[in-house]
Short mmCIF file of C-alpha atoms (C1' of nucleotides) in Angstrom, two decimals:
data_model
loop_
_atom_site.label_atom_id
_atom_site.label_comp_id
_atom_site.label_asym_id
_atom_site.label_seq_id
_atom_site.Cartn_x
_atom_site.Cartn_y
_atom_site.Cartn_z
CA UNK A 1 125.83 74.23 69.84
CA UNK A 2 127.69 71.49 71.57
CA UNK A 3 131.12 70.24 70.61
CA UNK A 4 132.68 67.26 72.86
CA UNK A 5 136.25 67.68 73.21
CA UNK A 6 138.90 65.10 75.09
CA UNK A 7 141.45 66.74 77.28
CA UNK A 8 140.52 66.25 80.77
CA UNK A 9 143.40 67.29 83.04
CA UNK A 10 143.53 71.30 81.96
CA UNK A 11 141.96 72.47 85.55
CA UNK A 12 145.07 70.97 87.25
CA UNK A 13 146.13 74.70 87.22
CA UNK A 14 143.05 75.53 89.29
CA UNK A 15 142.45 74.59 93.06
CA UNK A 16 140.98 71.06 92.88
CA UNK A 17 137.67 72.51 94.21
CA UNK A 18 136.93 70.63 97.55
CA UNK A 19 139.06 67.74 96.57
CA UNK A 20 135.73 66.86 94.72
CA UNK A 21 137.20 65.49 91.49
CA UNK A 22 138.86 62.63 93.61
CA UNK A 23 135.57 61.59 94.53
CA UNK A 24 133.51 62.42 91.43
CA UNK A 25 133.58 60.89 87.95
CA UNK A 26 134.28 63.81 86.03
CA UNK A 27 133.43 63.57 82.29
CA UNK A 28 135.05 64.70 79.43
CA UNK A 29 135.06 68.78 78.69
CA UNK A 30 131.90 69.78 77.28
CA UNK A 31 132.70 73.20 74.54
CA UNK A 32 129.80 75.38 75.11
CA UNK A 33 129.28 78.23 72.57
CA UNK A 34 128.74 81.73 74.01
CA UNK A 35 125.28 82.21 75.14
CA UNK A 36 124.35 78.44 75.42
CA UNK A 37 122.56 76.35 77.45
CA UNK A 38 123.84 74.09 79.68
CA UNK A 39 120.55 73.24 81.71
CA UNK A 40 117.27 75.14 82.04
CA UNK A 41 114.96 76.47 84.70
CA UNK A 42 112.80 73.53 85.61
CA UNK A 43 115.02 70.36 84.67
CA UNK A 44 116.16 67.98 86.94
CA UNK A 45 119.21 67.81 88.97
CA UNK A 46 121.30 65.91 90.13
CA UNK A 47 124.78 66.66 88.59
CA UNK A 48 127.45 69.12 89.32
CA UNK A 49 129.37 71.08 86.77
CA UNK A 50 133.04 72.48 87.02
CA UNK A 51 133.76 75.01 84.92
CA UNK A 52 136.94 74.36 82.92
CA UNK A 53 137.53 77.64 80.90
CA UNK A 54 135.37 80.75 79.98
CA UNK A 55 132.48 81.99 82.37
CA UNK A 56 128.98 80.63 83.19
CA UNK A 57 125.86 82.55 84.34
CA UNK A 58 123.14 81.32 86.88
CA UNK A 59 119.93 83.31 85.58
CA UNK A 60 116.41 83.64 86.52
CA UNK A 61 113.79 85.57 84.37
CA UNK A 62 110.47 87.30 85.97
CA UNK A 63 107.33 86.72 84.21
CA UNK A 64 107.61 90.48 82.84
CA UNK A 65 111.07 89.79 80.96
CA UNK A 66 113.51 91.45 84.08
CA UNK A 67 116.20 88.87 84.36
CA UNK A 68 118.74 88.42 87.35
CA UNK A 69 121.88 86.94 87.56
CA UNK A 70 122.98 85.11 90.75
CA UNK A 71 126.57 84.45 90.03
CA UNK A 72 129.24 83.95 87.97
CA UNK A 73 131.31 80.66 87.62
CA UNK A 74 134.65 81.07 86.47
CA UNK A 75 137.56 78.24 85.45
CA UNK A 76 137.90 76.08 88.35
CA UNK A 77 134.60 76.48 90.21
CA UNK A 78 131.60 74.47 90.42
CA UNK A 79 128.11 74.84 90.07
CA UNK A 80 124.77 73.03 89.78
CA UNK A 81 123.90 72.54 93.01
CA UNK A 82 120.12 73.00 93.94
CA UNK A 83 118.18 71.97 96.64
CA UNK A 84 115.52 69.60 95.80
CA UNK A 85 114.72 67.34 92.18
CA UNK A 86 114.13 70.45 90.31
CA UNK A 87 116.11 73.68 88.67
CA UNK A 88 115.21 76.99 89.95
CA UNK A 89 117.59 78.83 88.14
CA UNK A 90 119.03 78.39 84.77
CA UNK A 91 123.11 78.25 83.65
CA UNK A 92 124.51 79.42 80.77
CA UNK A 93 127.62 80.12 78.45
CA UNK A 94 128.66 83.54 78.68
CA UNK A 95 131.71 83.12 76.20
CA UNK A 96 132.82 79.87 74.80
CA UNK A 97 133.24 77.39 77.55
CA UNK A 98 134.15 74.17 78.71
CA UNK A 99 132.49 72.48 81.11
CA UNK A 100 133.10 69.02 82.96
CA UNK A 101 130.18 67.37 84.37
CA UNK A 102 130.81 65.94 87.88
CA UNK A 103 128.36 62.68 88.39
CA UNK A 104 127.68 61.85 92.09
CA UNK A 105 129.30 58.93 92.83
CA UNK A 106 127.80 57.63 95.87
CA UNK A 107 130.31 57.94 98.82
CA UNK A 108 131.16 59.91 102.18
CA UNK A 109 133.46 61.38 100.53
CA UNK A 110 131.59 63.21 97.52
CA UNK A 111 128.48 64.35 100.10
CA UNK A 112 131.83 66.12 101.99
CA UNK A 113 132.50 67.81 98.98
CA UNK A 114 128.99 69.00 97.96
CA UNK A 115 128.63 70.30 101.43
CA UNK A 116 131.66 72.46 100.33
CA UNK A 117 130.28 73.73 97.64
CA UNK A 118 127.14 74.54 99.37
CA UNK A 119 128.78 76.55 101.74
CA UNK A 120 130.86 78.41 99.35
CA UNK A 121 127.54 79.13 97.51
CA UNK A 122 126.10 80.44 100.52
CA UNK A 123 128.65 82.72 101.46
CA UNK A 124 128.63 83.92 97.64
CA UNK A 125 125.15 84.44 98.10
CA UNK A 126 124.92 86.54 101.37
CA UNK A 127 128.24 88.85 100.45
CA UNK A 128 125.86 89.34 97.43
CA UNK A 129 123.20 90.09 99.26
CA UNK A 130 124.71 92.96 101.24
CA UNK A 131 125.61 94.58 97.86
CA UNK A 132 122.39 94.46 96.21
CA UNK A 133 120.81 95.54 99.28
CA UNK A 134 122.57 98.37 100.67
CA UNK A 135 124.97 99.55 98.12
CA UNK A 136 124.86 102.47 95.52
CA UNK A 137 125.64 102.12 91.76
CA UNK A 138 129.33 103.07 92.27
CA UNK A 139 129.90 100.52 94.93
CA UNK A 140 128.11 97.76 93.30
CA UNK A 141 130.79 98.00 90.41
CA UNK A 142 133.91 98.93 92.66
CA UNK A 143 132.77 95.77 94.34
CA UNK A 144 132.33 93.52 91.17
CA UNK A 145 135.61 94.60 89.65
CA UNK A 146 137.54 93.67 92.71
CA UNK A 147 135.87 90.16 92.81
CA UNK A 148 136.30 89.04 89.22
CA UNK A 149 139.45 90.11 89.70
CA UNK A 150 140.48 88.28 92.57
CA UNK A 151 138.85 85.34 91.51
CA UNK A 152 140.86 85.45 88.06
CA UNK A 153 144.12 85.96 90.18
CA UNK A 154 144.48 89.34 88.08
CA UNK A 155 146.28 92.23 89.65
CA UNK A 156 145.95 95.27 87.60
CA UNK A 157 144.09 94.14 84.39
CA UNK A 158 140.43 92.02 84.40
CA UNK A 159 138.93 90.36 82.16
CA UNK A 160 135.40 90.95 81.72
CA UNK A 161 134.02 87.80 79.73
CA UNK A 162 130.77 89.07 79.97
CA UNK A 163 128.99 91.81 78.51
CA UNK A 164 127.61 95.13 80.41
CA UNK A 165 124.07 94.06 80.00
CA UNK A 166 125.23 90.58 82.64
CA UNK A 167 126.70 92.90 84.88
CA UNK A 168 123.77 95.19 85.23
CA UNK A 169 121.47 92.36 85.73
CA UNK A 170 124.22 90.61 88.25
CA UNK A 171 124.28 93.81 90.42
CA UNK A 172 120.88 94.85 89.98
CA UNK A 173 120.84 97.90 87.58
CA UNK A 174 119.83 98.96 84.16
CA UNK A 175 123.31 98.40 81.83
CA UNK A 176 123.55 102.06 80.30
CA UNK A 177 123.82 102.69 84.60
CA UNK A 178 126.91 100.12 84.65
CA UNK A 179 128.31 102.30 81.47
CA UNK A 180 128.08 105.44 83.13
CA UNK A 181 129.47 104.36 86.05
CA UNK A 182 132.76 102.65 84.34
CA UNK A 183 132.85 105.88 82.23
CA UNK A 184 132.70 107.98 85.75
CA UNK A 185 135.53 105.27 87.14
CA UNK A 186 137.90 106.10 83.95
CA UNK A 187 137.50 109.98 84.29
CA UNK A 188 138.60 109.78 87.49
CA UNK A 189 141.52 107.86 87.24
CA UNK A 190 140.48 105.02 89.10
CA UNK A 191 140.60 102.78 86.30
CA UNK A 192 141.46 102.30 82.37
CA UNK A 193 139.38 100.58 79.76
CA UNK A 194 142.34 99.46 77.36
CA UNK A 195 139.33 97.92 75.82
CA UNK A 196 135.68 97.32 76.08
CA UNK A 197 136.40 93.91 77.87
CA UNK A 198 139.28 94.85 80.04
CA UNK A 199 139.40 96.88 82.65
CA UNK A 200 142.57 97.75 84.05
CA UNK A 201 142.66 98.40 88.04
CA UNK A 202 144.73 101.84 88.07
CA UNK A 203 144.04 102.80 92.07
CA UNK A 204 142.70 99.43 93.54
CA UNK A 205 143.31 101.28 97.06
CA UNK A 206 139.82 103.76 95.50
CA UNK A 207 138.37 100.96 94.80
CA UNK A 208 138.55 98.85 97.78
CA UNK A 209 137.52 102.39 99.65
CA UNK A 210 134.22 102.92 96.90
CA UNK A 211 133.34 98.91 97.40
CA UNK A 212 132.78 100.15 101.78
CA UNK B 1 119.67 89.37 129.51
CA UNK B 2 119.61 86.08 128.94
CA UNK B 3 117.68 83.42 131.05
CA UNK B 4 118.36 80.18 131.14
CA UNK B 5 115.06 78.24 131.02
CA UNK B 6 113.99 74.71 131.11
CA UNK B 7 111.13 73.11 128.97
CA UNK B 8 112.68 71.34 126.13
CA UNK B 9 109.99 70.13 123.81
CA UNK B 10 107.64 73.13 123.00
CA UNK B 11 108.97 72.87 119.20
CA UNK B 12 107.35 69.46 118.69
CA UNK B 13 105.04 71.40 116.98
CA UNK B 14 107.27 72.04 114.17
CA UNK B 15 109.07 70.49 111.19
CA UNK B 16 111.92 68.71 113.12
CA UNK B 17 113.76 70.49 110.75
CA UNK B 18 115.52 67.68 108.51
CA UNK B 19 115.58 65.15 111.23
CA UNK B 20 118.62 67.47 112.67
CA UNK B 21 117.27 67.26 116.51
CA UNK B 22 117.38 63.40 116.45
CA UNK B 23 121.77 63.44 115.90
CA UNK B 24 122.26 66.63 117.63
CA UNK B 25 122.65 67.61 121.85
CA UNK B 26 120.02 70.11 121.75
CA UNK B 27 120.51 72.27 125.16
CA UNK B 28 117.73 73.96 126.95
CA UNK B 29 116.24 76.79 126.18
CA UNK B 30 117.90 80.32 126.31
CA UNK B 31 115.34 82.96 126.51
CA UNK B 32 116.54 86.39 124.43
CA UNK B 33 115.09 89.66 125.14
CA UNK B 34 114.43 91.55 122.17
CA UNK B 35 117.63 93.14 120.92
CA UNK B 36 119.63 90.67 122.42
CA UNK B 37 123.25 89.77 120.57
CA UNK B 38 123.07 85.82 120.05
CA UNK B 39 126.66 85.75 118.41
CA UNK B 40 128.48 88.71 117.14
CA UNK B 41 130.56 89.02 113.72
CA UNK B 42 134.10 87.52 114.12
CA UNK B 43 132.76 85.22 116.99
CA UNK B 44 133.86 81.29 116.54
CA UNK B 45 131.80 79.09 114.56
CA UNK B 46 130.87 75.78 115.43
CA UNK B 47 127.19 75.49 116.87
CA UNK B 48 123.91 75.78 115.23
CA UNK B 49 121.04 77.03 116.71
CA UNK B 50 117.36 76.50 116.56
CA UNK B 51 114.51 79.23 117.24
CA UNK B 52 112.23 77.78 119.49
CA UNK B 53 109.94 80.94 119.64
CA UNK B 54 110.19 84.20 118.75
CA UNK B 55 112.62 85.54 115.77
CA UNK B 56 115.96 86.32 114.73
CA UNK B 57 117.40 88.62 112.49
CA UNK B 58 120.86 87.85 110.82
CA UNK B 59 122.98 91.52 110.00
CA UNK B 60 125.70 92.90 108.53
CA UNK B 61 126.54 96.63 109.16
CA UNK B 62 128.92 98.41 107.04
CA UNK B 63 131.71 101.02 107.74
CA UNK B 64 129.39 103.87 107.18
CA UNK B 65 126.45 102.37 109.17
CA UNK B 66 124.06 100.87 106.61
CA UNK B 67 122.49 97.90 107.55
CA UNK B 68 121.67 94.64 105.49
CA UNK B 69 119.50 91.86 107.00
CA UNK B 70 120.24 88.95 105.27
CA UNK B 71 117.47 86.72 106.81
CA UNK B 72 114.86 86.62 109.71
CA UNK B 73 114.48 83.28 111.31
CA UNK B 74 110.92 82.14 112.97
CA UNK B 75 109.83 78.97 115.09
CA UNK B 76 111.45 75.61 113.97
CA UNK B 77 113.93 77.24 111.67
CA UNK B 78 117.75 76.74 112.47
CA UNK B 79 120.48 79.56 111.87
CA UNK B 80 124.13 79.65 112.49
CA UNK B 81 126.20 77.73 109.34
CA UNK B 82 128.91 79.45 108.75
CA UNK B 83 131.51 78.37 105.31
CA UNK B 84 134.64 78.64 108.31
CA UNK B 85 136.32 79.39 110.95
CA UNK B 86 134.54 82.82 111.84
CA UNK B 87 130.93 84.20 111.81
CA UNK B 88 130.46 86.83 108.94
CA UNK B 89 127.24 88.14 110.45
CA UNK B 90 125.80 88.41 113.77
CA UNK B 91 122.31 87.16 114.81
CA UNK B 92 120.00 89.11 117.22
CA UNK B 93 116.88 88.92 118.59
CA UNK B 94 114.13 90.95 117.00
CA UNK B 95 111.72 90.30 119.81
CA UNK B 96 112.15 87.80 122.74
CA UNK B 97 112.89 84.80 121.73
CA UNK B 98 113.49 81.35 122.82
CA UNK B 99 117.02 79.92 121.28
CA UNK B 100 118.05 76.67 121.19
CA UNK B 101 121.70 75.09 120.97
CA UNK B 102 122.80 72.59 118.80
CA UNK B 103 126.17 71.40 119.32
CA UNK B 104 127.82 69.11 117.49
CA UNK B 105 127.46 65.39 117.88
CA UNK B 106 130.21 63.48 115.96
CA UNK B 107 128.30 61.66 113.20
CA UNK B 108 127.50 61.12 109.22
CA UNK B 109 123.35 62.06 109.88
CA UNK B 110 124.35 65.48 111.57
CA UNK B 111 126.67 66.48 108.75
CA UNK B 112 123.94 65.55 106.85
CA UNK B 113 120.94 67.27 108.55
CA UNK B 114 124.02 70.08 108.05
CA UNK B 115 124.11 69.53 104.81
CA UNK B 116 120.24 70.19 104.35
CA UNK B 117 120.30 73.30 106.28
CA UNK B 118 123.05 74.87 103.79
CA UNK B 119 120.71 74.12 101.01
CA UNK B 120 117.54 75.70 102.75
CA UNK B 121 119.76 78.67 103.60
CA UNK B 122 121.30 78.60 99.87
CA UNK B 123 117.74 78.28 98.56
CA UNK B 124 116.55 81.78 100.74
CA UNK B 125 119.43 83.38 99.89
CA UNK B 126 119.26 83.15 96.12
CA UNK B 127 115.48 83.69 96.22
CA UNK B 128 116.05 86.95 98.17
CA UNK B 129 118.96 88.16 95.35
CA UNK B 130 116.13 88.28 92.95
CA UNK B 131 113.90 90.40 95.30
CA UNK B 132 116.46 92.67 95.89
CA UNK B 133 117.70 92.94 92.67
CA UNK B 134 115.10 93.25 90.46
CA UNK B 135 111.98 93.95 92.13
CA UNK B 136 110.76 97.66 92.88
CA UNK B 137 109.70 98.71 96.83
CA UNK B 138 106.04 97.31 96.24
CA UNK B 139 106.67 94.14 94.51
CA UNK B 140 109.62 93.65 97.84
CA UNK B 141 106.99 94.90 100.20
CA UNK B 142 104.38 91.80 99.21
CA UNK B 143 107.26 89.36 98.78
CA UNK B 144 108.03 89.80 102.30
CA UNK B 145 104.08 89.78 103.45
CA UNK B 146 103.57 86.32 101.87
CA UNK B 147 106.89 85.13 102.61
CA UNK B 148 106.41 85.57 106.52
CA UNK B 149 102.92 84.46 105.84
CA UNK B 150 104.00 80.91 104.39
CA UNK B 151 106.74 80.33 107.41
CA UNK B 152 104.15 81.45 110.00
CA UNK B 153 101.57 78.98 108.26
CA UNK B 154 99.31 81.94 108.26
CA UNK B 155 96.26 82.14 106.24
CA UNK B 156 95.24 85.69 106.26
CA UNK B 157 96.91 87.57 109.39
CA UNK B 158 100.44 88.53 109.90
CA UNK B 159 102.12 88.82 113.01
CA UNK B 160 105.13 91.06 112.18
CA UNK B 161 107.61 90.41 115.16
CA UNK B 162 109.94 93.00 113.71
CA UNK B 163 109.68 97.03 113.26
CA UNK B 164 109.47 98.52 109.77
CA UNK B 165 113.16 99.43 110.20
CA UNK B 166 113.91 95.86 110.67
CA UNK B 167 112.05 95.29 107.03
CA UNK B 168 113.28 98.12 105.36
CA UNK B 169 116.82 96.20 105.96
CA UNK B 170 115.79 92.97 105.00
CA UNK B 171 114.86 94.21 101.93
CA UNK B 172 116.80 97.05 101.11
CA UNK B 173 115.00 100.38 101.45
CA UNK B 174 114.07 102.97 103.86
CA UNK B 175 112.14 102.39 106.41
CA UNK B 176 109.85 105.45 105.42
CA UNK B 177 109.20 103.73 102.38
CA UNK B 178 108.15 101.02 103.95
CA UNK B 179 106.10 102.83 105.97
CA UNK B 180 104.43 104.81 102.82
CA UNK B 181 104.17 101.18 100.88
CA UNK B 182 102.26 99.64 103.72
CA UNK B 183 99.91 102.94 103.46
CA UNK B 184 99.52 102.29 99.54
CA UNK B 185 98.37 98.37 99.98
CA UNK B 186 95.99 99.63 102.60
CA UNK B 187 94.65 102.32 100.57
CA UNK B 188 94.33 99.86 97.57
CA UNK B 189 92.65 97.22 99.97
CA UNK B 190 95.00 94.65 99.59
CA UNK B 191 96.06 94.96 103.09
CA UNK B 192 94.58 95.90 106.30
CA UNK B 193 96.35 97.13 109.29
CA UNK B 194 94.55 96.36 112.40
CA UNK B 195 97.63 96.96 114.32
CA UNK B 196 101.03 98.11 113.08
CA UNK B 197 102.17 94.70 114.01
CA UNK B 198 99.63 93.19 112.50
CA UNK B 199 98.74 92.91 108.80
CA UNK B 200 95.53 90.78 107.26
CA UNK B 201 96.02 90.06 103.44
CA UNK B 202 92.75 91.03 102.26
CA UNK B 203 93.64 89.93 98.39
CA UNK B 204 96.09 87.47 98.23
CA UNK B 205 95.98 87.00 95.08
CA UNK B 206 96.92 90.69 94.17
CA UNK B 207 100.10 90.49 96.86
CA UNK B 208 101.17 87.22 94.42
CA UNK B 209 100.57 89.35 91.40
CA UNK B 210 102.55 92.26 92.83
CA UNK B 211 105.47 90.04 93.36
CA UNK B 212 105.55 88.91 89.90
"C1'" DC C 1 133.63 96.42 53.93
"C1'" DG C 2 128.85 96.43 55.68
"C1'" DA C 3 125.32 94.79 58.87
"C1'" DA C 4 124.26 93.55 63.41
"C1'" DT C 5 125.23 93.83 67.92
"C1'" DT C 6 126.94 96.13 71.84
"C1'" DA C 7 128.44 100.28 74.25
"C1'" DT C 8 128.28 105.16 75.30
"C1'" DT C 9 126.10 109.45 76.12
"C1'" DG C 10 122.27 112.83 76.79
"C1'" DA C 11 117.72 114.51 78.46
"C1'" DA C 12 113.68 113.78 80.90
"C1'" DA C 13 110.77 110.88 84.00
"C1'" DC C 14 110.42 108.24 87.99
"C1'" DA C 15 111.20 105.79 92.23
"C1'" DT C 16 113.31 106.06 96.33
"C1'" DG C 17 116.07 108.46 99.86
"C1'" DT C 18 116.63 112.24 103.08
"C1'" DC C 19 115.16 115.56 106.21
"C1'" DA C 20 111.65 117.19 109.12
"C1'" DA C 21 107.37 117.34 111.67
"C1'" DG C 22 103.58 115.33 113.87
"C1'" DG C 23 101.06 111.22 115.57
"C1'" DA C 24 100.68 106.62 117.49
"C1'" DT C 25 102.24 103.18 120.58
"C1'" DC C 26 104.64 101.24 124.45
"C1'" DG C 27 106.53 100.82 128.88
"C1'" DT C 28 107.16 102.87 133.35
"C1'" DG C 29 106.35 105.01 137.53
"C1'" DG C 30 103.42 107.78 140.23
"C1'" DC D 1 94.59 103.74 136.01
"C1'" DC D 2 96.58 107.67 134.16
"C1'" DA D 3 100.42 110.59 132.76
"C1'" DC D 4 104.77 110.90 130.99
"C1'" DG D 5 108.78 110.13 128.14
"C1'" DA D 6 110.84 107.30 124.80
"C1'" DT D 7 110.45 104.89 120.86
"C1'" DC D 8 108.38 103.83 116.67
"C1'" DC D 9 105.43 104.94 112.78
"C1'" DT D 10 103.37 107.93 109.40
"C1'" DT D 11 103.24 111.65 106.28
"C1'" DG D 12 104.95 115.64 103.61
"C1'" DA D 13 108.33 118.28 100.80
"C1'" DC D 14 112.32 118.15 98.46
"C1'" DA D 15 116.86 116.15 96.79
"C1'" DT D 16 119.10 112.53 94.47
"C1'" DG D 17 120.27 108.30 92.02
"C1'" DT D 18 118.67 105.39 88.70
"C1'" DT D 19 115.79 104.20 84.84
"C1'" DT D 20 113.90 105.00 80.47
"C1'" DC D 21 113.90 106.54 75.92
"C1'" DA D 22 116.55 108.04 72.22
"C1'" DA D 23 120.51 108.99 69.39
"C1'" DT D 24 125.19 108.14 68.26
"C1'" DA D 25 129.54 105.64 68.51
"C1'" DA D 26 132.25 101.57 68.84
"C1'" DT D 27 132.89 96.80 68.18
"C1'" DT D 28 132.17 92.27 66.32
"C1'" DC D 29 131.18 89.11 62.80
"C1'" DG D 30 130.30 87.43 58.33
#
DNA sequence: CGAATTATTGAAACATGTCAAGGATCGTGG
DNA sequence: CCACGATCCTTGACATGTTTCAATAATTCG
């Protein structure tokens, strides 16, 4: 369910990713209901997105059903990029979100900017590596907290847009794991759940020591 | 140990990996013996490289010693983007290995063949998350066999430059699990195991089907 | 308020890790 | 060329973390 809105100038709060809206033509804010589309495995690229509020996921499902998440986009960041004319992973609305599309417009200055985002991607992509890799259950969600919350600018109390079952399959574990493990976070102080979608950091010091 | 060496054109047999040794100032040839640092973590950016034989690993250690391997690099391929100022991993020889610089020539078609080399190394990166997110030890296990199998062009046998500690970091288990996985595809005569450096993919098809 | 979805918790099964021993391989020097 | 030590690989037994299945509780939505 799509609804085009008209304000265009809400992410001037946000970094101006890249400089790449000087150099795009950024569309009007798409509203994306929570769990939508936005582009599917297989379609063809070509466009960038900037996320203007609420959360997107990048997803990729096995033949057998086992789906995993390769990031979350947040206000203010970009996604969309791929390497060649097709999609090998598909995006959607976590929550109810707006998002601008960024059309290439041919130019130095935009291929500068994509390179940006390619390198941000990258380095998203290896630090996630190194957690899915080599890290236990504990330090997979010490380390996910801490980066949704830096990336929201929060200091003590995150967000969590997203339900348990994204966060399992973003770090790579079953989501009654990720419930045990907040639970196990909470009794020891570490951290509060003031609510099912907000965590509040009690001891970020524990948590920056559990993340390695 | 490093020795310098001299021919400069035994990778014509390769992709000229996105036209990127036509704009660069491609050095001569350092030979690496195996184990050899190539750049270490906090070392200055600035220079790619370019494996001319041999292979490379790419690592991260953590405080407590665990390892990830976030990529392995063969003939033809280049390594060393970094998103800034610093290196956030440190490249190695895994065997001995011919490296080639590539510094920097001022220009729109290097930042381009740049460009192109973020979006391979994006590509691997995001392909690997799913391995080691989702996929158990055997379905990793024949991943990796027909992954190194495709780069080497290889139809049935497997040269495996690296030890099974060397896998087990790439993709995030033990190396005695490795070891034992190995055993289990050559039991089930999917593999054979002429050599331990050596593997022949007897049934392709069932390595395909075990990595989903 | 009630139904549907999502989250938590428990118990048992399973995959993988750890520790330990033995075997294969490699490089070196006699 | 062989013998030796060092390194790497394999295999076994057991410990552990995580998953799975199942039941209950909390939350959301109409």
């Amino acid at each position: 369910m799509l609804i085009q809105t008209k304000f265009r100038n809400s992410s001037a709060r946000f970094a101006d990713n890249d400089g790449i809206l000087a150099f795009a033509q950024p569309s009007a804010v798409t509203l994306y209901e929570a769990g939508t589309t936005i582009y599917g495995q297989g379609d063809p690229t070509g466009q960038l997105y900037m996320v203007e509020f609420g959360t997107v996921r990048l997803c990729r499902v096995s033949a057998d059903g086992r789906r995993q998440i390769s990031a979350f986009y947040f206000a203010g960041e970009i996604f969309g990029l791929e390497a060649d004319q097709q999609r090998h992973f598909y995006a959607e609305s976590v929550d109810s979100a707006g998002i601008r599309v960024l059309r290439p417009s041919q130019g130095d200055k935009f291929n500068q900017s994509m390179f940006q985002v390619a390198l941000k991607g990258l380095t998203r992509a290896q630090e996630h590596l190194m957690v899915l890799g080599r890290q236990n259950g504990t330090e997979k969600v010490a380390a996910f907290l801490l980066d949704v919350a830096d990336r929201q600018g929060a200091d003590r109390l995150v967000e969590l847009s997203m339900q348990r079952c994204d966060i399992a399959d973003y770090l790579g574990l079953s989501f009654e794991t990720v419930s045990r493990i907040l639970t196990k976070l909470k009794c020891a102080g570490t951290i509060r759940i003031p609510h099912v979608k907000q965590i509040e950091l009690v001891d970020r010091g524990e948590l920056e020591y559990l993340r390695g």
